[in-house]
PDB file of C-alpha atoms in Angstrom:
ATOM      1  CA  MET A   1      -2.352   6.654  21.577  1.00 47.00           C
ATOM      2  CA  ARG A   2      -1.616   7.188  17.429  1.00 54.00           C
ATOM      3  CA  GLU A   3       0.877   9.889  16.717  1.00 62.00           C
ATOM      4  CA  GLU A   4       0.651  11.761  13.714  1.00 68.00           C
ATOM      5  CA  PRO A   5       2.886  11.044  10.929  1.00 60.00           C
ATOM      6  CA  ARG A   6       5.916  13.438  10.196  1.00 71.00           C
ATOM      7  CA  SER A   7       3.921  14.273   6.768  1.00 74.00           C
ATOM      8  CA  GLY A   8       1.057  13.778   4.774  1.00 74.00           C
ATOM      9  CA  CYS A   9       2.728  11.332   2.655  1.00 84.00           C
ATOM     10  CA  ALA A  10       1.236   8.154   2.283  1.00 79.00           C
ATOM     11  CA  ILE A  11       4.352   6.008   2.015  1.00 79.00           C
ATOM     12  CA  ASN A  12       5.944   7.932   5.194  1.00 81.00           C
ATOM     13  CA  ALA A  13       2.567   7.121   6.953  1.00 82.00           C
ATOM     14  CA  ALA A  14       3.120   3.696   6.477  1.00 83.00           C
ATOM     15  CA  VAL A  15       6.848   3.360   6.895  1.00 84.00           C
ATOM     16  CA  GLU A  16       6.277   5.023  10.559  1.00 83.00           C
ATOM     17  CA  VAL A  17       4.322   2.268  11.725  1.00 85.00           C
ATOM     18  CA  LEU A  18       5.667  -0.857   9.437  1.00 84.00           C
ATOM     19  CA  GLY A  19       9.456   0.662   8.769  1.00 84.00           C
ATOM     20  CA  ASP A  20      10.992  -1.343  11.521  1.00 86.00           C
ATOM     21  CA  PRO A  21      12.188  -4.950  10.636  1.00 82.00           C
ATOM     22  CA  TRP A  22      11.204  -6.762  13.362  1.00 92.00           C
ATOM     23  CA  THR A  23       7.718  -5.242  13.213  1.00 94.00           C
ATOM     24  CA  LEU A  24       6.930  -6.718  10.159  1.00 93.00           C
ATOM     25  CA  ILE A  25       8.493 -10.186  11.664  1.00 92.00           C
ATOM     26  CA  VAL A  26       6.315 -10.025  14.784  1.00 95.00           C
ATOM     27  CA  LEU A  27       3.023  -9.556  12.441  1.00 95.00           C
ATOM     28  CA  ARG A  28       4.627 -12.439   9.784  1.00 93.00           C
ATOM     29  CA  ASP A  29       4.637 -14.671  12.918  1.00 93.00           C
ATOM     30  CA  VAL A  30       1.206 -13.547  13.986  1.00 95.00           C
ATOM     31  CA  ILE A  31      -0.212 -13.917  10.391  1.00 95.00           C
ATOM     32  CA  PHE A  32       1.783 -17.036   8.837  1.00 91.00           C
ATOM     33  CA  GLY A  33       2.816 -18.855  12.397  1.00 89.00           C
ATOM     34  CA  GLY A  34      -0.493 -18.435  14.138  1.00 89.00           C
ATOM     35  CA  ARG A  35       1.395 -17.391  17.276  1.00 91.00           C
ATOM     36  CA  ARG A  36      -0.789 -14.966  19.574  1.00 92.00           C
ATOM     37  CA  HIS A  37       1.118 -15.378  22.661  1.00 92.00           C
ATOM     38  CA  PHE A  38       4.360 -13.769  24.125  1.00 92.00           C
ATOM     39  CA  ARG A  39       6.224 -16.753  24.811  1.00 91.00           C
ATOM     40  CA  GLU A  40       5.018 -18.140  21.494  1.00 91.00           C
ATOM     41  CA  LEU A  41       6.529 -15.509  19.179  1.00 93.00           C
ATOM     42  CA  MET A  42       9.699 -15.255  21.731  1.00 92.00           C
ATOM     43  CA  THR A  43      10.567 -19.098  21.421  1.00 91.00           C
ATOM     44  CA  ARG A  44       9.652 -19.923  17.879  1.00 89.00           C
ATOM     45  CA  ASN A  45      10.952 -16.635  16.104  1.00 86.00           C
ATOM     46  CA  GLU A  46      13.486 -17.774  13.429  1.00 84.00           C
ATOM     47  CA  GLU A  47      15.539 -14.552  13.525  1.00 89.00           C
ATOM     48  CA  GLY A  48      16.131 -14.621  17.707  1.00 89.00           C
ATOM     49  CA  ILE A  49      14.352 -11.534  18.679  1.00 92.00           C
ATOM     50  CA  ALA A  50      15.109 -10.226  22.141  1.00 93.00           C
ATOM     51  CA  SER A  51      12.435 -10.351  24.921  1.00 92.00           C
ATOM     52  CA  ASN A  52      12.722  -6.466  25.520  1.00 94.00           C
ATOM     53  CA  VAL A  53      12.648  -5.871  21.691  1.00 94.00           C
ATOM     54  CA  LEU A  54       9.295  -8.153  21.100  1.00 94.00           C
ATOM     55  CA  ALA A  55       7.890  -6.853  24.159  1.00 93.00           C
ATOM     56  CA  ALA A  56       8.272  -3.139  22.707  1.00 94.00           C
ATOM     57  CA  ARG A  57       7.140  -4.124  19.504  1.00 95.00           C
ATOM     58  CA  LEU A  58       3.991  -5.576  20.676  1.00 95.00           C
ATOM     59  CA  ARG A  59       3.104  -2.531  22.268  1.00 94.00           C
ATOM     60  CA  ARG A  60       3.733  -0.523  19.429  1.00 94.00           C
ATOM     61  CA  LEU A  61       1.676  -2.682  17.164  1.00 96.00           C
ATOM     62  CA  VAL A  62      -1.163  -2.037  20.080  1.00 96.00           C
ATOM     63  CA  GLU A  63      -0.758   1.412  19.942  1.00 95.00           C
ATOM     64  CA  ALA A  64      -0.843   1.685  16.382  1.00 94.00           C
ATOM     65  CA  GLY A  65      -3.994  -0.331  15.834  1.00 96.00           C
ATOM     66  CA  LEU A  66      -2.699  -3.549  14.269  1.00 97.00           C
ATOM     67  CA  LEU A  67      -2.734  -5.627  17.356  1.00 97.00           C
ATOM     68  CA  THR A  68      -5.322  -5.693  20.375  1.00 96.00           C
ATOM     69  CA  ARG A  69      -4.214  -7.246  23.318  1.00 94.00           C
ATOM     70  CA  ASP A  70      -6.560  -9.293  25.770  1.00 88.00           C
ATOM     71  CA  ASP A  71      -6.912  -7.337  28.761  1.00 71.00           C
ATOM     72  CA  ALA A  72      -8.438 -10.106  30.838  1.00 69.00           C
ATOM     73  CA  ALA A  73      -5.104 -11.498  31.082  1.00 59.00           C
ATOM     74  CA  ARG A  74      -3.615 -10.894  34.619  1.00 60.00           C
ATOM     75  CA  ARG A  75       0.145 -10.868  35.589  1.00 60.00           C
ATOM     76  CA  GLY A  76       1.563 -14.180  34.952  1.00 57.00           C
ATOM     77  CA  GLN A  77      -1.169 -15.381  32.670  1.00 61.00           C
ATOM     78  CA  ARG A  78      -0.976 -15.571  29.135  1.00 75.00           C
ATOM     79  CA  GLY A  79      -2.172 -12.407  27.192  1.00 86.00           C
ATOM     80  CA  THR A  80      -3.542 -13.210  23.655  1.00 92.00           C
ATOM     81  CA  TYR A  81      -2.808 -10.933  20.720  1.00 95.00           C
ATOM     82  CA  THR A  82      -5.449 -10.560  18.098  1.00 96.00           C
ATOM     83  CA  LEU A  83      -5.065  -8.930  14.828  1.00 98.00           C
ATOM     84  CA  THR A  84      -7.194  -5.866  13.693  1.00 98.00           C
ATOM     85  CA  GLU A  85      -8.779  -5.165  10.388  1.00 98.00           C
ATOM     86  CA  ALA A  86      -5.443  -2.808   9.674  1.00 97.00           C
ATOM     87  CA  GLY A  87      -3.069  -5.798  10.802  1.00 97.00           C
ATOM     88  CA  ILE A  88      -4.956  -8.453   8.574  1.00 98.00           C
ATOM     89  CA  GLU A  89      -4.543  -5.511   5.802  1.00 97.00           C
ATOM     90  CA  THR A  90      -0.823  -5.707   6.228  1.00 96.00           C
ATOM     91  CA  LEU A  91      -0.770  -9.113   4.297  1.00 97.00           C
ATOM     92  CA  PRO A  92      -0.532  -7.773   0.733  1.00 96.00           C
ATOM     93  CA  VAL A  93       2.653  -5.915   1.925  1.00 94.00           C
ATOM     94  CA  MET A  94       4.177  -8.698   3.288  1.00 93.00           C
ATOM     95  CA  VAL A  95       3.394 -10.448   0.131  1.00 95.00           C
ATOM     96  CA  ALA A  96       4.929  -7.582  -2.235  1.00 94.00           C
ATOM     97  CA  LEU A  97       7.834  -7.450   0.279  1.00 93.00           C
ATOM     98  CA  GLY A  98       8.389 -11.428   0.233  1.00 93.00           C
ATOM     99  CA  THR A  99       7.906 -11.344  -3.747  1.00 93.00           C
ATOM    100  CA  TRP A 100      10.923  -8.486  -3.980  1.00 92.00           C
ATOM    101  CA  GLY A 101      12.997 -10.555  -1.490  1.00 93.00           C
ATOM    102  CA  LEU A 102      12.619 -13.426  -3.613  1.00 91.00           C
ATOM    103  CA  ARG A 103      13.376 -11.679  -6.816  1.00 92.00           C
ATOM    104  CA  HIS A 104      16.359  -9.813  -5.307  1.00 92.00           C
ATOM    105  CA  ARG A 105      18.010 -11.079  -1.913  1.00 92.00           C
ATOM    106  CA  PRO A 106      18.995 -14.620  -1.251  1.00 91.00           C
ATOM    107  CA  THR A 107      16.429 -16.859   0.269  1.00 90.00           C
ATOM    108  CA  THR A 108      16.071 -20.527   1.269  1.00 88.00           C
ATOM    109  CA  PRO A 109      13.542 -22.849   0.078  1.00 87.00           C
ATOM    110  CA  ARG A 110      12.230 -23.604   3.616  1.00 86.00           C
ATOM    111  CA  LEU A 111      11.816 -19.977   4.323  1.00 86.00           C
ATOM    112  CA  ALA A 112      10.652 -18.891   1.018  1.00 91.00           C
ATOM    113  CA  VAL A 113       8.051 -21.223   0.166  1.00 92.00           C
ATOM    114  CA  ARG A 114       5.259 -19.144   1.604  1.00 92.00           C
ATOM    115  CA  ALA A 115       6.260 -15.999  -0.649  1.00 93.00           C
ATOM    116  CA  ARG A 116       6.863 -17.946  -3.735  1.00 93.00           C
ATOM    117  CA  ILE A 117       3.273 -19.531  -3.093  1.00 95.00           C
ATOM    118  CA  LEU A 118       1.485 -16.359  -2.287  1.00 95.00           C
ATOM    119  CA  ALA A 119       3.324 -14.298  -5.130  1.00 94.00           C
ATOM    120  CA  ASP A 120       1.603 -16.268  -7.701  1.00 92.00           C
ATOM    121  CA  SER A 121      -1.721 -16.535  -6.193  1.00 94.00           C
ATOM    122  CA  PRO A 122      -3.526 -13.549  -5.577  1.00 95.00           C
ATOM    123  CA  HIS A 123      -6.937 -15.766  -4.775  1.00 94.00           C
ATOM    124  CA  LEU A 124      -5.031 -17.695  -2.017  1.00 95.00           C
ATOM    125  CA  VAL A 125      -4.041 -14.085  -0.200  1.00 96.00           C
ATOM    126  CA  ALA A 126      -7.525 -13.224  -0.412  1.00 95.00           C
ATOM    127  CA  GLU A 127      -8.601 -16.606   1.216  1.00 95.00           C
ATOM    128  CA  LEU A 128      -5.917 -16.024   4.102  1.00 96.00           C
ATOM    129  CA  MET A 129      -7.166 -12.701   4.564  1.00 97.00           C
ATOM    130  CA  ALA A 130     -10.474 -13.942   4.943  1.00 96.00           C
ATOM    131  CA  GLU A 131      -9.647 -16.840   7.198  1.00 96.00           C
ATOM    132  CA  LEU A 132      -7.370 -14.437   9.533  1.00 97.00           C
ATOM    133  CA  ARG A 133     -10.773 -12.210   9.716  1.00 97.00           C
ATOM    134  CA  GLU A 134     -12.702 -15.537  11.145  1.00 96.00           C
ATOM    135  CA  ILE A 135      -9.906 -16.136  13.559  1.00 95.00           C
ATOM    136  CA  HIS A 136      -8.910 -12.685  14.873  1.00 96.00           C
ATOM    137  CA  LEU A 137     -12.488 -10.681  14.367  1.00 97.00           C
ATOM    138  CA  GLY A 138     -15.150 -13.534  14.109  1.00 95.00           C
ATOM    139  CA  VAL A 139     -16.126 -12.590  10.502  1.00 95.00           C
ATOM    140  CA  PRO A 140     -17.670 -15.891   9.177  1.00 93.00           C
ATOM    141  CA  ARG A 141     -15.990 -17.046   5.859  1.00 90.00           C
ATOM    142  CA  GLU A 142     -18.480 -17.487   3.119  1.00 84.00           C
ATOM    143  CA  ASN A 143     -18.443 -20.676   0.760  1.00 81.00           C
ATOM    144  CA  HIS A 144     -15.256 -22.192   2.109  1.00 78.00           C
ATOM    145  CA  THR A 145     -14.534 -25.812   0.989  1.00 83.00           C
ATOM    146  CA  GLY A 146     -11.498 -27.668   0.876  1.00 85.00           C
ATOM    147  CA  PRO A 147      -8.250 -27.226   2.893  1.00 91.00           C
ATOM    148  CA  SER A 148      -7.738 -23.372   4.630  1.00 93.00           C
ATOM    149  CA  ALA A 149      -5.044 -21.055   3.077  1.00 94.00           C
ATOM    150  CA  SER A 150      -3.227 -21.582   6.150  1.00 93.00           C
ATOM    151  CA  GLU A 151      -3.186 -25.479   6.047  1.00 93.00           C
ATOM    152  CA  GLN A 152      -2.125 -25.299   2.469  1.00 93.00           C
ATOM    153  CA  LEU A 153       0.843 -22.756   3.377  1.00 92.00           C
ATOM    154  CA  ARG A 154       1.740 -25.139   6.426  1.00 91.00           C
ATOM    155  CA  GLN A 155       2.008 -28.450   3.927  1.00 92.00           C
ATOM    156  CA  ALA A 156       3.912 -26.514   1.862  1.00 91.00           C
ATOM    157  CA  TYR A 157       6.401 -24.868   4.368  1.00 88.00           C
ATOM    158  CA  GLU A 158       6.438 -28.917   5.605  1.00 88.00           C
ATOM    159  CA  ALA A 159       7.380 -30.325   2.243  1.00 90.00           C
ATOM    160  CA  ALA A 160       9.899 -27.974   1.722  1.00 87.00           C
ATOM    161  CA  SER A 161      11.608 -28.833   5.446  1.00 82.00           C
ATOM    162  CA  GLY A 162      11.289 -32.316   4.769  1.00 74.00           C
TER     163      GLY A 162
END
């Protein structure tokens, strides 16, 4: 049930889906945090998202085609959220926003480390997108050796937290 954008402007069309701060935070937590269940997204969120806001954003992300929700989950069971290709393709947008944030807003080393690494490594962004396609869409990565992109980012985050 995708609504038509207010205008034919590509920026407007993107902002209508991604322009709400909580939407990008939820996508960030799915992409970088590997969080795929409501409770994980709720309890492990740095910004303290309210449950009603999280439920609404997840619903909007599913409606917009950026996430899918496992319909096999029944009431009381954990529904699993999965990125779609459109959801995975938000990664470069988040990298660009993170790069801007590093340059123009106050950040902390622990929470900015992923943005700093990804800003300087388009290859790592591509690797992470391939990894997300494998995890969420079942598309196998080709010629992958060494630690995964998410593992490299996790290690950098832990080192900055240390």
